[in-house]
Amino acid sequence: MIARFVAGAVALVLLLGAAVFGTGSLPGLLFGSAKRLDIAGVAPVVAPTAAGDARGWDAYGGNEGGARWSALDEIRADNVRDLAVAWSVRTGHADVPEHALKRSAFEATPILFDDKLILCTPFNQVLALDPGTGEELWRFDAAISLDQRPANKFVCRGVSAWEDAGAAGPCAKTVFMGTNDARLIALDARTGERCLGFGEDGEVRIDPGMDLIWPGEFQITSPPAVAGDVVIVGSAISDNVRVAAPRGTVRAYDARTGALLWTFDPVPREASLAAAQGWPEGVAPVEGHANVWSTMSVDEERGLVFLPTSSPSPDFFGGLRVGNNEFANAVVALEAASGAVVWSFQTIRHDVWDYDVAVQPGLYTVTTDEGARDVVAVATKHGFVFVLDRETGAPVLPIKEVETPPTDIPGEVLAPTQPIPAITPAIVPAGVDPDTAFGLTGFDRGECRARLKALRDDGLFTPPSLEGTALTPFTGGGANWGSHAYDPTRNLLIVPMSNLTHEIKLVPAADYADVDETRESADVAPQRGAPYAVLREVVLSRLGLPCTPPPWGVLAAVDLATGDLVWRRKVGTTEDLADGISIPLGTPLTGGPAATAGGLVFMGAAYDDYLRAFSTETGEELWKGRLPAGGQATPMVYEWEGRQYVVIAAGGHADAGTTLGDHIVAFALK
């Protein structure tokens, strides 16, 4: 995403100082204080703590509602500087052929289950580690083919846990994992052996419902959801290949037997249902996707599962799917037992920007003047935070409608307006003024300015165009799969966001092959069955730096009771992108945060090799610990034998260009 700098060029920039950066203040541009909003006098509020065991982290998101919150407080602002590596182990997954490693990302977050830390590698090995030492207790290998070309890299973000109430013996405690080759596997948490009563020999093979163009077009990358005795799984599917693409069907299975219980397809398959769900009337859609590739959340008490859905196929031309496409780009609440729709809230209508709901919907309890209120919070790729009622999906914090700029693409029919929050501002900008383009030199900045001026940019929701559209935030967010954390004692949602610009250009289908050959640095996809292919490329300078003004990654806190943006901080430096030269511009963020009762937020995610600790109240960076590889994952927090640990996967991300490896690193107080 961000090419490595030439060390000599950056060193020259540092020597030249402010003269290179023009008339602006160099200290103000690079080292200025972070934007802080209304943080004076912030005090904790009385609120119930999030559900879950204070000892640990028994689900990928901390709990099944994605709180990413720990009630542990041994590590605090006054002693966090004493954190040191308690143990570090290697999973061994980096010892694979180079072609496979360069298609991988280590995005795993371990869980603490059955007195073990359990996680998966990008290649679907499952490891159980001793929580106090990191010693390997057992290992399972799903034996996937490393020659496939996965839709979204080789990725396994995590595993899920289920306990068979009242049972004893093998698989009374079960670990579930989805695989890159579309299997759902059940393992005995004690031994790592297959649960042979589940499916066929401990696994269910998921049929995508159509022939795949290549192995890997359809995969599973996120942990399944577990609701009672039901295990629910989504899928990740390659974008923009074809209109009649694999379906984004969500599937639910009996946790004991693997029997299929229900399915939910966000795209209606019957002509009689199409118009009511925002599709062309009287036509059974052939489009696929609207899949749930990110992490679902579960409200056990209400018996609900919350789905974050993506855009229908293809992403950037919707002329064949006129209408809002209701269950796409939405939070959809289903009955976990039956798959029946309870409510849905659409964050993007008729998406042509690839603005999936990429985060895990956050199930939080917010303290208001009227008392405690259960909500669903969701941050979006386009930079916003929506807060919804858990029972109905109605907005808790008000929203407003903004007009969508017109399209000039024949056949395209955009939704006339889109919803955005009325109180909470966008956490990262929507749109870029070319006159603010970033560059290390006047020439570099001028080149970026010219490139941005050549693109259409009418601000938020500017549609794709034939001349090229500047899409800010880019399709990676804003917010993405790293999701957010919630501190229930302060009503604060802690959310990381990236800030880059994509060039999105529609290409007549007849010209696809020529453009694909000549624009080698861009992602050019055919969108077969549509009249247009699409070109997508991050807008970078010749030095490989974003033309978008920094910071390129921020961490922010939003008060969910009021909608106020409390603070916002840049995160990350160029240290590991520029051969040791550290400039605090803020880098894109790939990964998520974990919040604790000690008043701290832990996060890796930046494109340098550090785990950081921030003050929950102010966002100030209080500590950072060096990692042996990129920390493009979400840390977790647990207690073991009276000691608090913070652990993170450090294995890097091939697309981000961060340091690749295969480490699990645990920090604790000295």
Coordinates of C-alpha atoms in Angstrom, one line a residue, residues 109 167 208 311 323 327 342 359 442-443 528 535 556 621:
T109 CA -6.3 -12.6 17.9
A167 CA -21.4 -32.8 28.6
P208 CA -20.4 -22.0 -2.7
S311 CA -21.9 -4.6 -1.2
G323 CA -32.7 0.2 -6.0
F327 CA -29.8 -6.0 3.2
V342 CA -35.7 -9.0 13.0
V359 CA -16.4 -3.9 11.5
G442 CA 7.7 21.0 -4.1
F443 CA 7.9 18.9 -7.3
R528 CA -17.8 -9.4 -16.1
L535 CA -9.5 0.5 -12.1
A556 CA -10.4 8.5 18.1
E621 CA 0.6 7.7 23.7

